[in-house]
CSV table of N, CA and C in Angstrom, one decimal:
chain,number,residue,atom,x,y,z
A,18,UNK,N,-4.5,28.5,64.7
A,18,UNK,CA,-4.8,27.7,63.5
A,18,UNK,C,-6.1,28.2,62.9
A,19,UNK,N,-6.2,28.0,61.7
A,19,UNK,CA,-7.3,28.7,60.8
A,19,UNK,C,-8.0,27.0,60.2
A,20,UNK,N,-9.2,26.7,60.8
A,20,UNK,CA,-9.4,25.6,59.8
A,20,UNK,C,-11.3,25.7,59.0
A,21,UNK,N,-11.2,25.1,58.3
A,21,UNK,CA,-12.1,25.4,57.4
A,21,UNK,C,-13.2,24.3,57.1
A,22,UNK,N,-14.6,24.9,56.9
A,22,UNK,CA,-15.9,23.9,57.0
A,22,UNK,C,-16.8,24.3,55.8
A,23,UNK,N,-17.1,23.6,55.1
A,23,UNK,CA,-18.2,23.9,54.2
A,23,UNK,C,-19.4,23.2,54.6
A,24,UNK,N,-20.6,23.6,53.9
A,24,UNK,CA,-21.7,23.0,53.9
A,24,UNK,C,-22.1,22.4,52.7
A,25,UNK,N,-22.8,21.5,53.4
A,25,UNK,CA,-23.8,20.4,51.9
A,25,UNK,C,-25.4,20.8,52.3
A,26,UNK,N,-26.1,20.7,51.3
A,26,UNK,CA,-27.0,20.7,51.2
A,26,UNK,C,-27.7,19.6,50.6
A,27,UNK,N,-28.5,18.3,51.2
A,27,UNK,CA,-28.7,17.1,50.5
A,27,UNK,C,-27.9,16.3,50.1
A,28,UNK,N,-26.2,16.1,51.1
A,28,UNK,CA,-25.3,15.5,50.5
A,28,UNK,C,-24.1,16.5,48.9
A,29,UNK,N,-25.5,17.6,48.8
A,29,UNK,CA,-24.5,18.4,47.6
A,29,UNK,C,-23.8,19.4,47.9
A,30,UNK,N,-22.9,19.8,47.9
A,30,UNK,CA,-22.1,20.8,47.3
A,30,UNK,C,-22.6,22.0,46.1
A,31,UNK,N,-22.7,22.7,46.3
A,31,UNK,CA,-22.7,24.7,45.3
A,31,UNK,C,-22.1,25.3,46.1
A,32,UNK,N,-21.7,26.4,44.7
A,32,UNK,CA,-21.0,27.2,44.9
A,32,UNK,C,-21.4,28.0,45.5
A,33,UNK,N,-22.9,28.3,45.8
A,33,UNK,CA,-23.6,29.0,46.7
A,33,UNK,C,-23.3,28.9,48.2
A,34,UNK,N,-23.3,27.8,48.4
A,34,UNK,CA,-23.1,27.0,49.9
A,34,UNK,C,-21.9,27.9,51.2
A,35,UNK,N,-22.6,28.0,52.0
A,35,UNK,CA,-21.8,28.9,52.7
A,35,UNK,C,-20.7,28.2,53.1
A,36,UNK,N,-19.4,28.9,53.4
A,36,UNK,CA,-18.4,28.2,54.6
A,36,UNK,C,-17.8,28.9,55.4
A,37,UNK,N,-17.4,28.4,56.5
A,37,UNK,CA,-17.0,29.0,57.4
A,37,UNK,C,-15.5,28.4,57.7
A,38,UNK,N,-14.4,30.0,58.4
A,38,UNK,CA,-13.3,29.7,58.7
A,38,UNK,C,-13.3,29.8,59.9
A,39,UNK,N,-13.0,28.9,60.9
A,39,UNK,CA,-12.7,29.1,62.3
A,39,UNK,C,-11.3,28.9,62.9
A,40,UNK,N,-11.0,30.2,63.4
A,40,UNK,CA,-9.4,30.4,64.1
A,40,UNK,C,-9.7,30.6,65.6
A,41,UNK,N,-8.8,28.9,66.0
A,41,UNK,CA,-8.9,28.3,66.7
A,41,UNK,C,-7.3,28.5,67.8
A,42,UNK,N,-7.0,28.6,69.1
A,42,UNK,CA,-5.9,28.5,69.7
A,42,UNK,C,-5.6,26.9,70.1
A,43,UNK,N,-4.3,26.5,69.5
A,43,UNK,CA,-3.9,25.1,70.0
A,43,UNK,C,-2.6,25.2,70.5
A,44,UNK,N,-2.6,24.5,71.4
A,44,UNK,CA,-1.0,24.3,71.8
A,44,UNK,C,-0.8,23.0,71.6
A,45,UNK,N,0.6,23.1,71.1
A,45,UNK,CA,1.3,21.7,70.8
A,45,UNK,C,2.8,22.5,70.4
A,46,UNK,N,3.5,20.9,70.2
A,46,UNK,CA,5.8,21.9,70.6
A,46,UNK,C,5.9,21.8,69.0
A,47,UNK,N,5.1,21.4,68.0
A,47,UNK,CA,5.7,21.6,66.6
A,47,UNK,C,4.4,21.7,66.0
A,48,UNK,N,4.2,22.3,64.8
A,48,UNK,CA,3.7,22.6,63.4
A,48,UNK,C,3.0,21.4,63.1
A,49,UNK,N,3.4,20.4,63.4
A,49,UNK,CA,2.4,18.8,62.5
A,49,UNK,C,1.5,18.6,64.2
A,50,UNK,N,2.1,18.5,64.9
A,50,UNK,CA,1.2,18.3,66.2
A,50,UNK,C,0.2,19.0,66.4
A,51,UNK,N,0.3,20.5,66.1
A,51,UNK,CA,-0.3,21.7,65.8
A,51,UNK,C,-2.3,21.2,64.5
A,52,UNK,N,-1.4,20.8,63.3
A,52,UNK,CA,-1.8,20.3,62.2
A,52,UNK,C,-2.9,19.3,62.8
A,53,UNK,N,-2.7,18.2,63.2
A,53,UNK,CA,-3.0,17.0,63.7
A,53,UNK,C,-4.1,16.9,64.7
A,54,UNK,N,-3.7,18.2,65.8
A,54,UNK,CA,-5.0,18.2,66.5
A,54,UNK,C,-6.1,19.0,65.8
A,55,UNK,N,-6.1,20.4,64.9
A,55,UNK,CA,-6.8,21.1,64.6
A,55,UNK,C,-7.7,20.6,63.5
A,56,UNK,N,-7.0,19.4,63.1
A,56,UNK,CA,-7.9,18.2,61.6
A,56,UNK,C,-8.5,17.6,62.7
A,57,UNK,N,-8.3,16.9,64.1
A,57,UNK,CA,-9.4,16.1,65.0
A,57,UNK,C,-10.1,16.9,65.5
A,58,UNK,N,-9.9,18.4,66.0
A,58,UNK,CA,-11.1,19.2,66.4
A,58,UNK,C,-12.2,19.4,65.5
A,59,UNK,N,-11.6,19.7,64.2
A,59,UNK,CA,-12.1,20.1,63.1
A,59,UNK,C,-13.4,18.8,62.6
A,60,UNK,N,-12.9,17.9,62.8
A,60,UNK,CA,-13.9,16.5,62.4
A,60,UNK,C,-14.8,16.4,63.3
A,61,UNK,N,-14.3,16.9,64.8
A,61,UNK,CA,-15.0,16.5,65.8
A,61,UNK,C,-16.5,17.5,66.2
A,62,UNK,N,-16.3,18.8,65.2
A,62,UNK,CA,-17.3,19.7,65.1
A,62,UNK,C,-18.4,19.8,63.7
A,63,UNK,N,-18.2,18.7,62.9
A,63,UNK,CA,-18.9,18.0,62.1
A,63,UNK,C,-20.3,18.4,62.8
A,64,UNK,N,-21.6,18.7,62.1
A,64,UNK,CA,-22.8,17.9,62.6
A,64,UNK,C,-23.9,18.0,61.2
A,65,UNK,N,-24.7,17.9,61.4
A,65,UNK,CA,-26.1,18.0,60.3
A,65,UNK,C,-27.5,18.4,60.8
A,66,UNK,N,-28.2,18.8,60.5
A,66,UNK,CA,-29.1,19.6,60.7
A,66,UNK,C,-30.4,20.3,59.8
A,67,UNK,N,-31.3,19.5,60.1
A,67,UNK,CA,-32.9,19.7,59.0
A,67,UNK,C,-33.1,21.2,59.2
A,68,UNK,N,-33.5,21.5,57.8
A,68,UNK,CA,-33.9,23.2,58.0
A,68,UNK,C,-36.1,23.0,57.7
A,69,UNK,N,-36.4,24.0,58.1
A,69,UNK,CA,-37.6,23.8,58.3
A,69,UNK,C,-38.4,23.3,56.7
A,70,UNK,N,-37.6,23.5,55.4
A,70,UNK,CA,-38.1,23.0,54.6
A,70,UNK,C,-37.7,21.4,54.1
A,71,UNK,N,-37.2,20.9,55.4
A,71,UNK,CA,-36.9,19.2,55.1
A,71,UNK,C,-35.8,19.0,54.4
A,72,UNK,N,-35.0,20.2,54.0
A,72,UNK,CA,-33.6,20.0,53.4
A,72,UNK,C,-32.3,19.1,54.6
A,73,UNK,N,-31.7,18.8,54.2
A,73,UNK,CA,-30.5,18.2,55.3
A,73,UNK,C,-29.2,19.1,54.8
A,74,UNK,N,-29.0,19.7,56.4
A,74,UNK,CA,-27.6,20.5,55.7
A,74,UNK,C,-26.5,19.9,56.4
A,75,UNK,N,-25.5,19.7,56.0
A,75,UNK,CA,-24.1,19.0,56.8
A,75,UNK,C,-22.8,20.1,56.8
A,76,UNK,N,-22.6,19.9,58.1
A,76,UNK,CA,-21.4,21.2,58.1
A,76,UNK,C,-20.2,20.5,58.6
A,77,UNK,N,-19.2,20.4,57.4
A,77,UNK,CA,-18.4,19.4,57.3
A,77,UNK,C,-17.2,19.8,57.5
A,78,UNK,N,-16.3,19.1,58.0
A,78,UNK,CA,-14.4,19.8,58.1
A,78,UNK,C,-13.6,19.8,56.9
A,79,UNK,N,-13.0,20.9,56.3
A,79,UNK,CA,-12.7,21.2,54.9
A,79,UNK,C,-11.1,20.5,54.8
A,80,UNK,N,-10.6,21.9,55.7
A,80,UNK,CA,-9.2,21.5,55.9
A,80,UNK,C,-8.7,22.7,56.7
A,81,UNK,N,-7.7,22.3,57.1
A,81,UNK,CA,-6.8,23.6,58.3
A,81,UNK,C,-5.7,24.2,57.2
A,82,UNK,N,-6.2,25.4,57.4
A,82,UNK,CA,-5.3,26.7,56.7
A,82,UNK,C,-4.4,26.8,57.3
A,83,UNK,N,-4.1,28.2,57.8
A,83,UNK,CA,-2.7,28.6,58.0
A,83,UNK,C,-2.5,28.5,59.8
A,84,UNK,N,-1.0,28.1,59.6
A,84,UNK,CA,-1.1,27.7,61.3
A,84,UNK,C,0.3,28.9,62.0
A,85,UNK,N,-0.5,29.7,62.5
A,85,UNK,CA,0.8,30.8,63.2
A,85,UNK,C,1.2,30.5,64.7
A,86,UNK,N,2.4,30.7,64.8
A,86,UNK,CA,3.1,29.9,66.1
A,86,UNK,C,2.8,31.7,66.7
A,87,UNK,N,2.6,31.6,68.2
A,87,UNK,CA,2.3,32.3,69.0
A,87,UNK,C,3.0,32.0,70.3
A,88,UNK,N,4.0,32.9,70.7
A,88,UNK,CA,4.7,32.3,72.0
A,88,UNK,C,4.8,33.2,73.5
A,89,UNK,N,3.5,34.2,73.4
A,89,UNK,CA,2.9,34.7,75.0
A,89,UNK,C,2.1,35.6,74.2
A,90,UNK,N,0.8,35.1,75.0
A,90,UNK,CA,0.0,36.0,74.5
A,90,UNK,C,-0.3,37.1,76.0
A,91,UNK,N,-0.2,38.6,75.5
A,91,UNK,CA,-0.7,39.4,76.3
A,91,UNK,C,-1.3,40.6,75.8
A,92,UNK,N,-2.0,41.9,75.8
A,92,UNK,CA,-2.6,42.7,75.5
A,92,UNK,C,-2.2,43.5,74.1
A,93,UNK,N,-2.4,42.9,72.8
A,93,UNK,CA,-1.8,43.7,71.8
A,93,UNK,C,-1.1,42.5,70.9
A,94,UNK,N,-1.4,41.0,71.7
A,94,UNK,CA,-0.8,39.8,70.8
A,94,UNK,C,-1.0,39.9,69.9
A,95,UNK,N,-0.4,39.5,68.9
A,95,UNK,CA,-1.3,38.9,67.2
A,95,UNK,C,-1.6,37.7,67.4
A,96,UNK,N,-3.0,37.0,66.9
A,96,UNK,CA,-3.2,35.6,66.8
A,96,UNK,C,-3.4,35.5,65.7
A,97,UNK,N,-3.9,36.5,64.4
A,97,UNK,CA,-3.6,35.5,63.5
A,97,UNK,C,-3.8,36.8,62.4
A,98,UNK,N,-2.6,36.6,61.0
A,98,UNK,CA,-2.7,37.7,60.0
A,98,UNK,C,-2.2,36.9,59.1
A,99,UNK,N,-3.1,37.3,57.8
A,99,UNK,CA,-3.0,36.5,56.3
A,99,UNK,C,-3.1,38.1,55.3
A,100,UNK,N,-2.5,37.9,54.1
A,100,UNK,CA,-2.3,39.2,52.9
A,100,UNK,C,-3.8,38.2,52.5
A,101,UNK,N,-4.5,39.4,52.2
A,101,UNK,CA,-5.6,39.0,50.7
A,101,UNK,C,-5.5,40.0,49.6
A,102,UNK,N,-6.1,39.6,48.6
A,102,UNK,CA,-6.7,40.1,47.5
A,102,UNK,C,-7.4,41.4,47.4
A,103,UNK,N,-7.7,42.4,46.7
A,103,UNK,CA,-9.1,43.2,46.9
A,103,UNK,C,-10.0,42.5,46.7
A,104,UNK,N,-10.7,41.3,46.1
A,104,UNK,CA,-11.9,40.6,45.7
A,104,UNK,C,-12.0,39.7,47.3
A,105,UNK,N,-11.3,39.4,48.2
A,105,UNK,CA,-11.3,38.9,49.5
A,105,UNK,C,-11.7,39.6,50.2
A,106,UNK,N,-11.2,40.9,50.3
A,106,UNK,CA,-11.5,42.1,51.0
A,106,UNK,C,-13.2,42.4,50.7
A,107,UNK,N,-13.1,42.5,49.5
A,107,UNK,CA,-14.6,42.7,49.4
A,107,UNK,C,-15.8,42.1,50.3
A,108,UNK,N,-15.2,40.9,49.7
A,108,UNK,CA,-16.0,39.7,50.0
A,108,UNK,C,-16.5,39.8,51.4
A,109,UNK,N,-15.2,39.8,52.4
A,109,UNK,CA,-15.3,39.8,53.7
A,109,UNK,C,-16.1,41.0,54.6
A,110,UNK,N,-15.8,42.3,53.8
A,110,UNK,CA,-16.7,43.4,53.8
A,110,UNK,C,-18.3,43.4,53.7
A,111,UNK,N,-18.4,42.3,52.7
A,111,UNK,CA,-19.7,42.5,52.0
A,111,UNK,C,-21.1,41.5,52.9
A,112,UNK,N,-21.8,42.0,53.8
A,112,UNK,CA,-22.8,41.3,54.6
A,112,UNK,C,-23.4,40.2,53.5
A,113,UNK,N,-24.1,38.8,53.8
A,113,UNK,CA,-24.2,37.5,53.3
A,113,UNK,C,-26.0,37.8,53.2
A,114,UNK,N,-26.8,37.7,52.6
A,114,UNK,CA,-27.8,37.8,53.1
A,114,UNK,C,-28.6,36.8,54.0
A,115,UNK,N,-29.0,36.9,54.9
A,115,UNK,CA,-29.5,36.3,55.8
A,115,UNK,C,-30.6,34.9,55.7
A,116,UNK,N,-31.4,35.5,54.4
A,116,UNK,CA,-32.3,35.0,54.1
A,116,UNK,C,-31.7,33.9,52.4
A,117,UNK,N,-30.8,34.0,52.2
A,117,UNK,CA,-30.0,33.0,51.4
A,117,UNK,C,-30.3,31.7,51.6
A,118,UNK,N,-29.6,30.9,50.8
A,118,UNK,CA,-29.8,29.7,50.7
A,118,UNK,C,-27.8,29.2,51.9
A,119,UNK,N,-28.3,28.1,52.1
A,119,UNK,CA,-26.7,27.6,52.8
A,119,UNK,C,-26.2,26.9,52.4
């Protein structure tokens, strides 16, 4: 399961604001069970955190993307494949600068 976290800064939201996708292994016997826990892990990794300039950043649970059914994993498994865009590709290519804003 692929699920997804943005950040606030001060309660705000920009476009700047980084997010993160995290693909997660869950077991469960159907697709909504699947769903269901990866929205309670997903809330349950919530937290907030003061950056040295007194800002408050909150790293918040977005939503769960795409959920791929996997049934034995061994050397060469797939856990997880999505088609992108070239402007995705880029993106994902393209190092974040470090020293940015979050």
């Amino acid at each position: 399961v692929s699920i997804f976290f943005k950040s606030l800064r001060n309660g705000n939201f920009f476009e700047e604001n980084l997010w993160e996708e995290s693909l997660i292994l869950i077991c469960a016997k159907s697709l909504g069970e699947a769903r269901n826990k990866a929205e309670v892990l997903g809330k349950s990794r919530e937290f907030v955190y003061k950056t040295i300039n007194d800002d408050q950043i909150s790293i918040e649970f977005h939503s769960v993307g795409q959920i791929c059914e996997i049934n034995e994993i061994e050397d060469g498994s797939e856990i997880f494949t999505r088609h992108l865009k070239y402007s995705e590709v880029l993106s994902l290519l393209t190092p974040f600068d470090d020293e940015g804003e979050n």
